[in-house]
Short mmCIF file of C-alpha atoms in Angstrom, two decimals:
data_model
loop_
_atom_site.label_atom_id
_atom_site.label_comp_id
_atom_site.label_asym_id
_atom_site.label_seq_id
_atom_site.Cartn_x
_atom_site.Cartn_y
_atom_site.Cartn_z
CA UNK A 175 119.47 91.96 168.30
CA UNK A 176 119.23 91.21 172.16
CA UNK A 177 117.72 87.54 173.17
CA UNK A 178 118.22 86.55 176.90
CA UNK A 179 115.32 83.56 178.47
CA UNK A 180 115.62 81.77 181.54
CA UNK A 181 113.67 78.58 182.35
CA UNK A 182 113.41 77.35 185.75
CA UNK A 183 110.66 74.82 186.61
CA UNK A 184 111.98 71.34 186.31
CA UNK A 185 108.76 70.13 184.25
CA UNK A 186 109.29 72.76 181.70
CA UNK A 187 112.70 71.95 180.98
CA UNK A 188 112.22 68.63 180.75
CA UNK A 189 109.07 69.27 178.47
CA UNK A 190 111.44 71.92 176.17
CA UNK A 191 114.26 69.25 176.23
CA UNK A 192 111.37 66.86 174.45
CA UNK A 193 110.93 69.29 171.63
CA UNK A 194 114.17 69.75 171.23
CA UNK A 195 115.36 66.09 170.79
CA UNK A 196 112.14 66.11 168.76
CA UNK A 197 112.92 68.30 166.12
CA UNK A 198 116.52 67.18 165.44
CA UNK A 199 115.11 63.79 164.92
CA UNK A 200 113.39 65.99 162.32
CA UNK A 201 115.70 68.01 160.47
CA UNK A 202 120.17 67.85 160.52
CA UNK A 203 119.36 72.17 160.29
CA UNK A 204 116.66 74.78 160.88
CA UNK A 205 114.88 78.02 161.35
CA UNK A 206 114.61 79.19 164.43
CA UNK A 207 112.57 82.22 164.63
CA UNK A 208 112.27 84.22 168.26
CA UNK A 209 109.45 87.14 168.17
CA UNK A 210 107.77 88.43 171.56
CA UNK A 211 104.89 85.33 172.33
CA UNK A 212 106.63 82.31 170.30
CA UNK A 213 109.55 80.33 168.73
CA UNK A 214 109.32 78.76 165.18
CA UNK A 215 111.08 75.91 164.42
CA UNK A 216 111.11 75.98 160.46
CA UNK A 217 111.88 73.47 158.02
CA UNK A 218 111.47 74.98 154.50
CA UNK A 219 110.14 71.72 150.81
CA UNK A 220 113.81 73.25 149.81
CA UNK A 221 115.21 69.71 147.32
CA UNK A 222 117.98 68.60 150.51
CA UNK A 223 115.36 68.07 152.76
CA UNK A 224 113.62 66.08 150.01
CA UNK A 225 110.34 68.34 149.51
CA UNK A 226 109.42 67.71 153.39
CA UNK A 227 108.51 70.49 155.03
CA UNK A 228 108.03 71.17 158.97
CA UNK A 229 106.16 73.79 160.60
CA UNK A 230 106.48 73.92 164.32
CA UNK A 231 105.47 76.66 167.02
CA UNK A 232 105.21 76.95 170.92
CA UNK A 233 104.32 80.23 173.03
CA UNK A 234 107.37 81.13 175.30
CA UNK A 235 105.31 81.41 178.04
CA UNK A 236 104.87 77.94 178.52
CA UNK A 237 108.30 77.50 178.94
CA UNK A 238 110.42 80.68 180.55
CA UNK A 239 110.04 82.22 183.53
CA UNK A 240 111.87 85.28 181.92
CA UNK A 241 112.09 86.42 178.32
CA UNK A 242 113.54 89.42 177.15
CA UNK A 243 113.72 89.37 172.39
CA UNK A 244 114.33 92.81 170.82
CA UNK A 245 113.75 92.14 167.36
CA UNK A 246 116.65 93.22 164.03
CA UNK A 247 115.04 96.21 163.66
CA UNK A 248 111.66 97.83 165.46
CA UNK A 249 109.17 97.63 163.18
CA UNK A 250 110.57 93.82 162.65
CA UNK A 251 111.10 92.52 165.84
CA UNK A 252 111.64 89.30 165.71
CA UNK A 253 114.86 87.20 164.52
CA UNK A 254 115.74 84.02 162.35
CA UNK A 255 118.83 82.20 163.45
CA UNK A 256 119.90 79.29 161.55
CA UNK A 257 120.81 76.26 163.84
CA UNK A 258 121.48 72.25 164.38
CA UNK A 259 118.84 71.14 167.63
CA UNK A 260 121.22 68.61 167.24
CA UNK A 261 123.50 70.52 169.08
CA UNK A 262 120.88 72.22 171.58
CA UNK A 263 119.94 69.23 172.23
CA UNK A 264 122.97 68.19 173.50
CA UNK A 265 123.07 70.64 175.60
CA UNK A 266 120.28 70.43 177.24
CA UNK A 267 120.85 66.62 177.96
CA UNK A 268 123.31 68.58 181.04
CA UNK A 269 120.23 69.78 182.34
CA UNK A 270 118.80 66.71 183.79
CA UNK A 271 119.50 68.38 187.14
CA UNK A 272 119.68 71.81 186.23
CA UNK A 273 118.69 74.54 188.83
CA UNK A 274 118.35 76.62 186.06
CA UNK A 275 118.79 77.07 182.05
CA UNK A 276 119.49 80.61 180.40
CA UNK A 277 120.17 80.68 177.07
CA UNK A 278 120.66 83.85 175.21
CA UNK A 279 122.26 85.15 171.59
CA UNK A 280 125.68 85.94 171.74
CA UNK A 281 129.06 86.73 169.75
CA UNK A 282 131.81 84.66 170.20
CA UNK A 283 134.16 84.51 167.24
CA UNK A 284 131.44 84.25 165.93
CA UNK A 285 127.05 84.71 166.26
CA UNK A 286 126.10 81.69 169.36
CA UNK A 287 123.46 80.12 171.24
CA UNK A 288 125.04 79.95 174.69
CA UNK A 289 123.47 78.02 176.91
CA UNK A 290 124.59 78.56 181.23
CA UNK A 291 123.38 75.65 182.85
CA UNK A 292 123.16 76.04 186.16
CA UNK A 293 123.94 72.99 188.29
CA UNK A 294 123.59 71.76 191.70
CA UNK A 295 125.97 71.88 193.75
CA UNK A 296 127.89 71.31 197.59
CA UNK A 297 129.51 74.33 198.22
CA UNK A 298 128.22 77.69 198.32
CA UNK A 299 128.90 78.73 194.79
CA UNK A 300 126.52 76.93 191.63
CA UNK A 301 128.91 75.10 188.89
CA UNK A 302 127.54 76.38 185.66
CA UNK A 303 128.29 74.64 181.72
CA UNK A 304 128.02 76.69 179.21
CA UNK A 305 127.75 75.91 175.91
CA UNK A 306 128.20 77.99 173.12
CA UNK A 307 126.29 76.38 169.30
CA UNK A 308 127.28 78.21 166.36
CA UNK A 309 124.00 80.77 164.73
CA UNK A 310 123.96 81.74 161.37
CA UNK A 311 121.84 85.22 161.24
CA UNK A 312 119.84 85.08 158.61
CA UNK A 313 119.01 88.29 157.06
CA UNK A 314 115.74 90.32 156.72
CA UNK A 315 115.26 89.83 153.39
CA UNK A 316 115.35 86.20 153.47
CA UNK A 317 112.27 86.60 155.87
CA UNK A 318 110.31 85.88 153.54
CA UNK A 319 111.49 82.42 152.79
CA UNK A 320 110.23 81.23 156.28
CA UNK A 321 106.21 82.14 155.51
CA UNK A 322 103.19 79.38 157.85
CA UNK A 323 102.58 76.90 154.70
CA UNK A 324 99.01 77.40 154.15
CA UNK A 325 96.14 74.50 155.29
CA UNK A 326 96.73 72.65 151.76
CA UNK A 327 92.55 72.64 149.76
CA UNK A 328 93.09 68.40 150.98
CA UNK A 329 90.26 65.74 149.90
CA UNK A 330 90.22 63.74 152.72
CA UNK A 331 91.27 65.23 156.59
CA UNK A 332 91.26 62.02 159.41
CA UNK A 333 92.91 60.96 162.27
CA UNK A 334 95.61 59.61 162.65
CA UNK A 335 95.29 55.91 163.95
CA UNK A 336 97.43 55.42 168.06
CA UNK A 337 101.08 56.83 166.86
CA UNK A 338 102.93 53.44 168.61
CA UNK A 339 100.96 51.20 165.69
CA UNK A 340 101.75 52.93 163.26
CA UNK A 341 105.31 53.21 164.24
CA UNK A 342 105.80 49.63 164.38
CA UNK A 343 103.84 48.61 160.87
CA UNK A 344 105.53 51.62 159.70
CA UNK A 345 109.01 50.08 160.28
CA UNK A 346 108.94 47.29 159.35
CA UNK A 347 107.41 48.83 156.09
CA UNK A 348 110.51 50.55 156.35
CA UNK A 349 112.17 46.85 156.06
CA UNK A 350 110.53 45.19 152.47
CA UNK A 351 109.91 48.69 150.75
CA UNK A 352 111.33 52.99 150.56
CA UNK A 353 107.89 53.52 149.71
CA UNK A 354 104.92 53.50 150.86
CA UNK A 355 100.86 54.23 150.27
CA UNK A 356 99.00 56.74 152.33
CA UNK A 357 95.22 56.05 151.53
CA UNK A 358 92.30 57.40 153.93
CA UNK A 359 88.62 58.13 153.92
CA UNK A 360 85.78 60.53 154.81
CA UNK A 361 84.03 57.27 156.86
CA UNK A 362 87.18 57.22 158.91
CA UNK A 363 88.87 54.50 158.03
CA UNK A 364 93.16 54.75 157.14
CA UNK A 365 95.16 52.32 155.00
CA UNK A 366 99.14 51.90 155.11
CA UNK A 367 100.06 49.56 151.98
CA UNK A 368 103.26 48.29 150.50
CA UNK A 369 104.17 46.32 147.73
CA UNK A 370 106.97 44.65 145.94
CA UNK A 371 107.64 42.51 143.65
CA UNK A 372 108.31 39.81 146.50
CA UNK A 373 105.36 40.32 148.72
CA UNK A 374 102.25 43.46 149.64
CA UNK A 375 101.56 44.33 153.08
CA UNK A 376 97.86 46.02 154.08
CA UNK A 377 97.26 47.67 157.25
CA UNK A 378 93.79 48.53 157.85
CA UNK A 379 92.71 50.97 161.21
CA UNK A 380 89.31 51.98 161.02
CA UNK A 381 86.70 53.91 163.04
CA UNK A 382 89.78 57.12 162.70
CA UNK A 383 87.23 59.63 162.63
CA UNK A 384 87.27 62.83 160.64
CA UNK A 385 88.30 65.90 162.06
CA UNK A 386 85.63 68.91 161.80
CA UNK A 387 87.16 71.45 159.98
CA UNK A 388 85.46 75.31 159.59
CA UNK A 389 83.90 76.14 155.90
CA UNK A 390 86.89 77.34 153.08
CA UNK A 391 88.93 74.01 153.98
CA UNK A 392 86.39 71.42 153.29
CA UNK A 393 84.88 72.80 149.38
CA UNK A 394 87.01 69.58 148.25
CA UNK A 395 85.78 67.69 150.96
CA UNK A 396 81.73 68.10 150.53
CA UNK A 397 80.32 66.57 147.74
CA UNK A 398 82.98 63.50 148.08
CA UNK A 399 81.71 60.04 148.57
CA UNK A 400 82.54 58.77 152.23
CA UNK A 401 84.00 55.06 150.85
CA UNK A 402 86.64 56.97 147.92
CA UNK A 403 89.84 57.00 149.04
CA UNK A 404 92.15 59.74 148.21
CA UNK A 405 95.92 58.88 148.26
CA UNK A 406 99.40 59.65 147.85
CA UNK A 407 102.99 57.29 147.60
CA UNK A 408 105.31 58.97 150.24
CA UNK A 409 109.33 57.49 151.71
CA UNK A 410 108.97 55.73 153.53
CA UNK A 411 111.54 56.59 156.07
CA UNK A 412 110.29 60.12 155.85
CA UNK A 413 106.68 59.57 157.19
CA UNK A 414 108.89 56.86 159.56
CA UNK A 415 111.35 59.77 160.87
CA UNK A 416 108.67 61.43 162.08
CA UNK A 417 106.65 58.64 164.30
CA UNK A 418 109.85 57.57 165.39
CA UNK A 419 110.03 61.37 166.76
CA UNK A 420 107.49 62.04 169.00
CA UNK A 421 108.19 61.27 173.04
CA UNK A 422 104.86 61.77 173.28
CA UNK A 423 101.81 61.31 172.55
CA UNK A 424 99.68 63.91 170.83
CA UNK A 425 96.72 65.04 172.61
CA UNK A 426 95.70 65.47 169.22
CA UNK A 427 97.07 63.95 165.83
CA UNK A 428 95.94 64.10 162.42
CA UNK A 429 96.54 64.12 159.07
CA UNK A 430 95.10 65.77 155.34
CA UNK A 431 95.39 63.73 151.91
CA UNK A 432 95.95 65.81 148.87
CA UNK A 433 95.46 62.95 146.87
CA UNK A 434 98.74 61.77 145.05
CA UNK A 435 100.82 65.73 145.87
CA UNK A 436 101.07 65.84 149.66
CA UNK A 437 100.59 64.57 153.09
CA UNK A 438 100.00 67.42 155.40
CA UNK A 439 100.63 66.06 158.97
CA UNK A 440 99.73 68.32 162.11
CA UNK A 441 100.83 66.90 165.70
CA UNK A 442 99.17 68.97 168.57
CA UNK A 443 100.90 68.68 172.03
CA UNK A 444 99.13 70.91 175.03
CA UNK A 445 101.60 73.73 174.48
CA UNK A 446 103.55 72.69 170.96
CA UNK A 447 101.84 72.72 167.51
CA UNK A 448 103.48 70.62 164.71
CA UNK A 449 102.83 70.40 161.02
CA UNK A 450 104.52 68.04 159.03
CA UNK A 451 104.14 68.40 155.37
CA UNK A 452 105.62 64.72 152.75
CA UNK A 453 104.53 65.16 149.84
CA UNK A 454 103.55 62.62 147.02
CA UNK A 455 106.64 60.61 145.13
CA UNK A 456 106.20 60.71 141.49
CA UNK B 469 109.86 31.88 140.01
CA UNK B 470 105.86 33.78 139.34
CA UNK B 471 105.83 37.47 139.91
CA UNK B 472 103.56 38.05 142.58
CA UNK B 473 100.92 40.21 140.00
CA UNK B 474 100.40 37.11 138.22
CA UNK B 475 99.98 34.26 141.69
CA UNK B 476 95.85 34.27 141.13
CA UNK B 477 93.44 35.47 144.21
CA UNK B 478 90.97 32.77 144.94
CA UNK B 479 87.90 31.34 147.37
CA UNK B 480 89.06 30.19 150.79
CA UNK B 481 87.95 26.37 149.73
CA UNK B 482 90.58 25.50 147.68
CA UNK B 483 93.15 26.13 150.58
CA UNK B 484 95.61 23.56 150.97
CA UNK B 485 97.15 25.04 154.47
CA UNK B 486 95.88 26.45 156.97
CA UNK B 487 96.83 27.79 159.95
CA UNK B 488 95.72 29.97 163.01
CA UNK B 489 97.92 31.11 166.21
CA UNK B 490 95.24 33.35 168.80
CA UNK B 491 99.60 34.56 169.43
CA UNK B 492 102.51 34.87 166.35
CA UNK B 493 104.77 35.02 169.04
CA UNK B 494 104.85 31.26 169.54
CA UNK B 495 105.77 31.05 166.03
CA UNK B 496 107.96 34.07 164.88
CA UNK B 497 110.45 33.77 167.75
CA UNK B 498 111.03 29.74 166.56
CA UNK B 499 111.30 30.86 163.41
CA UNK B 500 113.85 34.14 164.23
CA UNK B 501 116.02 30.79 165.82
CA UNK B 502 117.15 29.48 162.87
CA UNK B 503 116.56 32.72 160.43
CA UNK B 504 121.27 32.44 159.83
CA UNK B 505 119.84 32.58 155.98
CA UNK B 506 116.77 34.34 154.42
CA UNK B 507 115.89 31.54 152.69
CA UNK B 508 114.22 28.42 153.58
CA UNK B 509 111.86 25.70 153.09
CA UNK B 510 108.50 24.98 154.79
CA UNK B 511 106.83 20.73 154.46
CA UNK B 512 103.61 20.45 156.29
CA UNK B 513 101.71 17.61 156.74
CA UNK B 514 98.66 16.73 158.86
CA UNK B 515 101.75 16.53 162.52
CA UNK B 516 103.18 19.86 161.95
CA UNK B 517 105.41 22.63 159.67
CA UNK B 518 108.54 22.06 159.29
CA UNK B 519 110.87 24.94 158.10
CA UNK B 520 114.23 24.23 157.26
CA UNK B 521 116.84 26.82 156.61
CA UNK B 522 120.26 25.97 155.52
CA UNK B 523 123.93 26.94 155.00
CA UNK B 524 125.96 26.05 152.23
CA UNK B 525 124.59 22.44 151.75
CA UNK B 526 127.00 21.47 154.95
CA UNK B 527 124.45 22.84 157.71
CA UNK B 528 120.98 22.71 158.47
CA UNK B 529 118.59 24.48 161.12
CA UNK B 530 114.71 22.68 161.82
CA UNK B 531 112.36 24.16 163.02
CA UNK B 532 109.31 21.70 163.56
CA UNK B 533 105.73 23.27 165.09
CA UNK B 534 102.90 20.65 165.72
CA UNK B 535 100.02 20.31 164.79
CA UNK B 536 99.02 20.69 168.23
CA UNK B 537 99.97 23.81 169.13
CA UNK B 538 97.76 26.31 166.15
CA UNK B 539 94.41 26.47 167.43
CA UNK B 540 93.09 25.49 164.43
CA UNK B 541 95.73 23.00 161.49
CA UNK B 542 94.14 21.93 158.08
CA UNK B 543 96.26 20.02 155.52
CA UNK B 544 94.49 19.43 153.13
CA UNK B 545 97.29 17.10 150.63
CA UNK B 546 98.98 15.07 152.04
CA UNK B 547 102.01 17.10 152.43
CA UNK B 548 102.87 20.94 150.98
CA UNK B 549 106.24 22.52 150.54
CA UNK B 550 107.64 26.09 149.62
CA UNK B 551 110.50 28.08 149.74
CA UNK B 552 109.71 31.15 151.14
CA UNK B 553 112.14 34.33 152.01
CA UNK B 554 112.21 33.95 156.09
CA UNK B 555 113.41 37.81 156.41
CA UNK B 556 110.39 38.79 154.64
CA UNK B 557 108.09 35.73 156.96
CA UNK B 558 109.22 37.40 160.17
CA UNK B 559 108.91 41.29 159.04
CA UNK B 560 105.80 40.16 158.32
CA UNK B 561 105.06 38.15 161.64
CA UNK B 562 106.01 40.52 163.91
CA UNK B 563 104.85 43.58 162.02
CA UNK B 564 102.92 45.05 164.88
CA UNK B 565 106.63 45.16 166.24
CA UNK B 566 108.28 42.93 169.27
CA UNK B 567 107.30 44.22 172.30
CA UNK B 568 103.14 43.91 172.88
CA UNK B 569 101.46 45.21 176.20
CA UNK B 570 101.14 42.56 178.41
CA UNK B 571 97.47 41.27 177.56
CA UNK B 572 97.67 42.37 173.99
CA UNK B 573 98.84 39.51 171.76
CA UNK B 574 98.49 39.10 168.27
CA UNK B 575 96.79 36.30 166.36
CA UNK B 576 97.67 35.26 162.97
CA UNK B 577 95.92 33.32 160.20
CA UNK B 578 98.13 31.41 157.78
CA UNK B 579 96.86 30.55 154.31
CA UNK B 580 98.03 28.37 151.12
CA UNK B 581 96.57 27.84 148.24
CA UNK B 582 99.13 25.57 146.77
CA UNK B 583 102.08 24.80 143.95
CA UNK B 584 102.14 28.78 142.22
CA UNK B 585 100.00 31.01 145.41
CA UNK B 586 101.79 33.71 147.49
CA UNK B 587 101.84 32.92 151.41
CA UNK B 588 98.52 34.59 152.91
CA UNK B 589 98.99 36.07 155.87
CA UNK B 590 96.59 37.74 158.40
CA UNK B 591 97.61 39.31 161.55
CA UNK B 592 94.86 40.95 163.99
CA UNK B 593 95.95 42.84 166.70
CA UNK B 594 93.69 45.50 168.52
CA UNK B 595 91.09 45.54 165.92
CA UNK B 596 93.61 46.31 163.10
CA UNK B 597 94.61 43.76 160.29
CA UNK B 598 97.26 43.56 158.61
CA UNK B 599 96.74 41.35 155.35
CA UNK B 600 99.79 40.28 153.88
CA UNK B 601 101.56 37.75 151.03
CA UNK B 602 104.30 37.09 150.43
CA UNK B 603 105.41 35.34 147.11
CA UNK B 604 106.84 31.07 146.94
CA UNK B 605 109.34 29.70 145.66
CA UNK B 606 110.06 25.85 144.55
CA UNK B 607 111.37 24.45 146.89
CA UNK B 608 114.71 22.86 146.78
CA UNK B 609 115.72 19.66 148.39
CA UNK B 610 116.75 19.98 151.73
CA UNK B 611 119.59 17.79 152.94
CA UNK B 612 118.69 14.67 155.03
CA UNK B 613 121.20 13.97 157.19
CA UNK B 614 119.60 10.50 157.85
CA UNK B 615 119.49 11.36 161.50
CA UNK B 616 117.94 6.81 161.25
CA UNK B 617 117.56 5.68 165.51
CA UNK B 618 119.31 2.97 165.40
CA UNK B 619 122.74 3.81 164.41
CA UNK B 620 122.20 5.97 167.89
CA UNK B 621 125.93 5.71 169.87
CA UNK B 622 125.73 7.97 171.97
CA UNK B 623 123.11 10.04 172.99
CA UNK B 624 122.67 12.92 175.54
CA UNK B 625 119.92 15.54 176.41
CA UNK B 626 120.67 18.51 178.52
CA UNK B 627 119.15 21.96 179.48
CA UNK B 628 120.10 24.62 176.82
CA UNK B 629 120.87 27.24 179.29
CA UNK B 630 123.51 25.66 180.49
CA UNK B 631 124.91 24.46 176.82
CA UNK B 632 123.72 28.25 175.61
CA UNK B 633 126.13 29.15 178.46
CA UNK B 634 129.41 27.25 177.10
CA UNK B 635 129.24 28.38 174.42
CA UNK B 636 129.09 31.76 174.38
CA UNK B 637 132.34 30.87 176.64
CA UNK B 638 134.36 29.29 173.47
CA UNK B 639 137.08 30.80 173.24
CA UNK B 640 136.53 32.38 169.44
CA UNK B 641 140.75 31.59 168.26
CA UNK B 642 140.37 28.55 168.50
CA UNK B 643 139.29 26.77 164.22
CA UNK B 644 137.30 24.67 166.31
CA UNK B 645 135.05 22.38 168.49
CA UNK B 646 135.79 19.29 170.16
CA UNK B 647 132.84 17.35 171.31
CA UNK B 648 133.61 13.86 173.32
CA UNK B 649 131.83 11.79 174.64
CA UNK B 650 132.10 8.55 176.71
CA UNK B 651 130.93 6.14 179.08
CA UNK B 652 134.10 6.75 180.91
CA UNK B 653 135.07 10.18 182.14
CA UNK B 654 135.56 13.07 180.84
CA UNK B 655 131.25 12.18 180.18
CA UNK B 656 131.21 15.21 177.69
CA UNK B 657 134.03 17.50 177.40
CA UNK B 658 133.67 20.45 174.59
CA UNK B 659 137.62 21.40 173.90
CA UNK B 660 139.33 24.23 171.47
CA UNK B 661 142.45 25.12 170.61
CA UNK B 662 142.66 28.96 170.54
CA UNK B 663 146.16 31.05 170.45
CA UNK B 664 145.75 31.07 173.86
CA UNK B 665 145.87 27.51 174.48
CA UNK B 666 143.92 24.55 174.45
CA UNK B 667 140.43 24.81 177.05
CA UNK B 668 138.23 22.20 177.67
CA UNK B 669 134.42 22.38 179.14
CA UNK B 670 133.62 19.20 181.05
CA UNK B 671 130.23 18.39 182.80
CA UNK B 672 129.66 15.25 184.25
CA UNK B 673 127.45 12.30 183.37
CA UNK B 674 125.80 13.76 187.16
CA UNK B 675 125.39 16.82 186.26
CA UNK B 676 122.03 18.71 187.19
CA UNK B 677 122.27 20.20 184.10
CA UNK B 678 121.53 16.09 182.29
CA UNK B 679 118.20 14.84 181.18
CA UNK B 680 119.59 12.01 179.62
CA UNK B 681 122.59 10.23 178.84
CA UNK B 682 123.25 7.27 176.83
CA UNK B 683 126.82 7.52 176.06
CA UNK B 684 128.40 3.47 173.79
CA UNK B 685 131.25 4.02 172.82
CA UNK B 686 134.32 6.97 173.49
CA UNK B 687 133.42 9.66 170.89
CA UNK B 688 135.90 12.80 169.56
CA UNK B 689 134.99 14.91 166.45
CA UNK B 690 135.92 18.15 165.18
CA UNK B 691 132.92 21.07 164.07
CA UNK B 692 133.49 24.28 162.65
CA UNK B 693 133.19 26.43 166.09
CA UNK B 694 131.32 29.14 163.21
CA UNK B 695 128.69 26.58 163.53
CA UNK B 696 127.92 27.38 167.65
CA UNK B 697 127.20 30.25 167.16
CA UNK B 698 124.38 30.27 164.98
CA UNK B 699 122.77 28.19 167.41
CA UNK B 700 122.86 30.97 169.62
CA UNK B 701 120.64 33.38 167.80
CA UNK B 702 117.46 34.22 169.64
#
């Protein structure tokens, strides 16, 4: 098992840092899966996560100038690591003006991701700051736990409103209630609602548009009354975690609602795709 | 207190209070300044709305918003009064956040049907509409400090920024804030008596910060110093 990668371009480094910062906001620990072409940050829907799951995918070629990965075996050319993304985020904080950043898998007392940041220096030799981030190697027999979740058979698929507005509203609603109802229809309308003994607040978004899906996923939606709302009541803190973690506006942002079951969020940036599943509350 | 689900809905013409603002900040900023307790009493007449917050029957803050500030202001009865949770009201008024882009503002329409009904707020920014219904409660008697103007002995109007700076620098190890007002020196003095000693802050009557100075008698009074902190909220 071997892994070494290097980032030289400052824009790539900044972009990679932003992605790691977003992941750190969404998960305390997660699984990092390395393949020849991609990096994946995965969170499975365990009870400990409140049933939330995440699948984030990056093309390594868009970030790294050098990328060498040798998996556990020839037929299974991948590496699965358990990682605390906040540690990686902190290491990258020191890399703001770096000339290069090298990341490699090492064994120092325990398996580590070693991040070596080469910083500019006045003398001829560079200054290097090294961070050793402990990771857990996930054995092959557990790899099945981390398969890509399939797009659920949703009732309504709709583009999200401007995330900044959505975040402001959800932030305020969090002060008033622990759960929020997210409902939407095929007419491009979405409502966010909270209701307690003291107050009820509903925010109405219109004209959002419904994404076209290729056949297969559209089965549930074809005969649906466009005015009819699909709704799910979810934990408001989980929704806010997702919205607050976005550092850059995505190119595309949408959600798929399975009434009373789950909300599946898809946020696409140029080189990164993020899927986030929030289950409905009982 | 009537639970929200039993407070009924009725039509537009039966509102006893309707108030509209093009920019809700004009209301939320002033209410934030008096938000040191969660319960507030709202009192509306054709002159405007007065919001009162009290603490333990010894401290009262009032925000008064004149009818002229609103783009639309209708009060159908002689006076309209209700108690409401100010923290919830502020969360609703600022539902679109507190930092908006330059050129955008949030519009507000506030409606109240009368006793037993919730306060309804319609807020709009950039085509997005939020509707809030906040439970109202029985109004309680608020303190009447009886500021009868014929009994006024000393009156000073200062520019608030200067006084704010002074309040921010007060020695908080002192239990009291002593205020002296006098037609003779030191004219206007704030004093504290803390662990390090006593400190005095004097404002001469011809100071740039003085908007009005009318003192007839030397008066010295002491107040709990914690009260001065509340006036710094904003």
